[in-house]
Amino acid sequence: DNKTLSSGNFSIQIGAFGQESGATKVKNDYQKKFSSNKVDVQKVMVNGKTLNKVFVRGFSSYENAQDFKNANGLDNAVISND
């Protein structure tokens, strides 16, 4: 079990895109910006359509995710617990 700086179960959803290319661009931008966190894209089906959700992962608590969100101006981002 390789514990890195970002190893918690809380994530912040920073976007959702119908087009995978849009999600990939945002993922790459945020991965550069937040290099100590894992940023990934998760495909989900919503009402028969595929959405590509972009997450910043690895927060150890809701509070840590909230602090990160506030510090980075991610007002519309949604915190989830994997």
PDB file of C-alpha atoms in Angstrom:
ATOM      1  CA  ASP A   1       0.000   0.000   0.000  1.00  0.00           C
ATOM      2  CA  ASN A   2       1.799   3.069  -1.281  1.00  0.00           C
ATOM      3  CA  LYS A   3       0.665   6.035   0.809  1.00  0.00           C
ATOM      4  CA  THR A   4       1.364   9.343  -0.906  1.00  0.00           C
ATOM      5  CA  LEU A   5       0.476  12.873   0.077  1.00  0.00           C
ATOM      6  CA  SER A   6      -3.010  12.402  -1.390  1.00  0.00           C
ATOM      7  CA  SER A   7      -4.404   9.100  -0.154  1.00  0.00           C
ATOM      8  CA  GLY A   8      -7.804   9.890   1.349  1.00  0.00           C
ATOM      9  CA  ASN A   9     -11.259   8.813   0.221  1.00  0.00           C
ATOM     10  CA  PHE A  10     -12.715  12.279  -0.369  1.00  0.00           C
ATOM     11  CA  SER A  11     -12.813  13.812  -3.840  1.00  0.00           C
ATOM     12  CA  ILE A  12     -13.846  17.101  -5.386  1.00  0.00           C
ATOM     13  CA  GLN A  13     -15.767  17.010  -8.659  1.00  0.00           C
ATOM     14  CA  ILE A  14     -14.600  20.019 -10.648  1.00  0.00           C
ATOM     15  CA  GLY A  15     -16.535  19.433 -13.851  1.00  0.00           C
ATOM     16  CA  ALA A  16     -18.773  17.214 -15.942  1.00  0.00           C
ATOM     17  CA  PHE A  17     -18.610  17.092 -19.720  1.00  0.00           C
ATOM     18  CA  GLY A  18     -20.582  15.390 -22.476  1.00  0.00           C
ATOM     19  CA  GLN A  19     -17.450  15.388 -24.624  1.00  0.00           C
ATOM     20  CA  GLU A  20     -14.487  13.376 -23.405  1.00  0.00           C
ATOM     21  CA  SER A  21     -12.121  15.895 -25.015  1.00  0.00           C
ATOM     22  CA  GLY A  22     -13.451  18.676 -22.774  1.00  0.00           C
ATOM     23  CA  ALA A  23     -12.975  16.527 -19.689  1.00  0.00           C
ATOM     24  CA  THR A  24      -9.447  15.547 -20.758  1.00  0.00           C
ATOM     25  CA  LYS A  25      -8.424  19.174 -21.282  1.00  0.00           C
ATOM     26  CA  VAL A  26      -9.694  20.193 -17.827  1.00  0.00           C
ATOM     27  CA  LYS A  27      -8.055  17.117 -16.255  1.00  0.00           C
ATOM     28  CA  ASN A  28      -4.689  17.998 -17.811  1.00  0.00           C
ATOM     29  CA  ASP A  29      -4.937  21.672 -16.787  1.00  0.00           C
ATOM     30  CA  TYR A  30      -5.791  20.795 -13.191  1.00  0.00           C
ATOM     31  CA  GLN A  31      -3.166  18.035 -12.980  1.00  0.00           C
ATOM     32  CA  LYS A  32      -0.501  20.651 -13.782  1.00  0.00           C
ATOM     33  CA  LYS A  33      -2.009  23.091 -11.284  1.00  0.00           C
ATOM     34  CA  PHE A  34      -2.448  20.545  -8.469  1.00  0.00           C
ATOM     35  CA  SER A  35       0.497  18.208  -9.017  1.00  0.00           C
ATOM     36  CA  SER A  36       0.340  16.678  -5.526  1.00  0.00           C
ATOM     37  CA  ASN A  37      -3.216  15.418  -6.076  1.00  0.00           C
ATOM     38  CA  LYS A  38      -4.521  12.788  -8.449  1.00  0.00           C
ATOM     39  CA  VAL A  39      -6.853  14.255 -11.064  1.00  0.00           C
ATOM     40  CA  ASP A  40      -8.895  11.831 -13.125  1.00  0.00           C
ATOM     41  CA  VAL A  41     -11.925  11.410 -15.348  1.00  0.00           C
ATOM     42  CA  GLN A  42     -14.749   9.036 -14.487  1.00  0.00           C
ATOM     43  CA  LYS A  43     -17.421   8.079 -17.022  1.00  0.00           C
ATOM     44  CA  VAL A  44     -20.959   7.849 -15.661  1.00  0.00           C
ATOM     45  CA  MET A  45     -24.335   7.290 -17.292  1.00  0.00           C
ATOM     46  CA  VAL A  46     -26.964   9.936 -16.542  1.00  0.00           C
ATOM     47  CA  ASN A  47     -30.375   9.638 -18.185  1.00  0.00           C
ATOM     48  CA  GLY A  48     -28.944   7.446 -20.950  1.00  0.00           C
ATOM     49  CA  LYS A  49     -26.097   9.869 -21.733  1.00  0.00           C
ATOM     50  CA  THR A  50     -22.437   9.472 -20.888  1.00  0.00           C
ATOM     51  CA  LEU A  51     -20.975  12.195 -18.713  1.00  0.00           C
ATOM     52  CA  ASN A  52     -17.248  12.552 -18.143  1.00  0.00           C
ATOM     53  CA  LYS A  53     -16.762  13.812 -14.591  1.00  0.00           C
ATOM     54  CA  VAL A  54     -13.429  15.316 -13.577  1.00  0.00           C
ATOM     55  CA  PHE A  55     -12.276  14.767  -9.991  1.00  0.00           C
ATOM     56  CA  VAL A  56      -9.408  15.949  -7.799  1.00  0.00           C
ATOM     57  CA  ARG A  57      -8.846  12.973  -5.487  1.00  0.00           C
ATOM     58  CA  GLY A  58      -7.115  12.045  -2.271  1.00  0.00           C
ATOM     59  CA  PHE A  59      -8.452  14.206   0.556  1.00  0.00           C
ATOM     60  CA  SER A  60      -8.383  12.620   4.004  1.00  0.00           C
ATOM     61  CA  SER A  61     -11.504  14.397   5.270  1.00  0.00           C
ATOM     62  CA  TYR A  62     -14.444  16.485   4.155  1.00  0.00           C
ATOM     63  CA  GLU A  63     -12.817  19.456   5.904  1.00  0.00           C
ATOM     64  CA  ASN A  64      -9.561  19.028   3.954  1.00  0.00           C
ATOM     65  CA  ALA A  65     -11.487  18.906   0.690  1.00  0.00           C
ATOM     66  CA  GLN A  66     -13.503  21.979   1.727  1.00  0.00           C
ATOM     67  CA  ASP A  67     -10.315  23.899   2.609  1.00  0.00           C
ATOM     68  CA  PHE A  68      -8.759  22.986  -0.758  1.00  0.00           C
ATOM     69  CA  LYS A  69     -11.951  23.991  -2.564  1.00  0.00           C
ATOM     70  CA  ASN A  70     -12.093  27.367  -0.804  1.00  0.00           C
ATOM     71  CA  ALA A  71      -8.366  28.046  -1.208  1.00  0.00           C
ATOM     72  CA  ASN A  72      -8.573  27.440  -4.960  1.00  0.00           C
ATOM     73  CA  GLY A  73     -11.822  29.249  -5.731  1.00  0.00           C
ATOM     74  CA  LEU A  74     -13.670  26.067  -6.707  1.00  0.00           C
ATOM     75  CA  ASP A  75     -17.028  27.420  -5.547  1.00  0.00           C
ATOM     76  CA  ASN A  76     -19.168  25.182  -7.774  1.00  0.00           C
ATOM     77  CA  ALA A  77     -17.216  22.009  -7.095  1.00  0.00           C
ATOM     78  CA  VAL A  78     -18.943  19.111  -5.324  1.00  0.00           C
ATOM     79  CA  ILE A  79     -17.262  17.072  -2.566  1.00  0.00           C
ATOM     80  CA  SER A  80     -17.882  13.332  -2.539  1.00  0.00           C
ATOM     81  CA  ASN A  81     -16.721  10.388  -0.439  1.00  0.00           C
ATOM     82  CA  ASP A  82     -15.605   7.423  -2.565  1.00  0.00           C
TER      83      ASP A  82
END
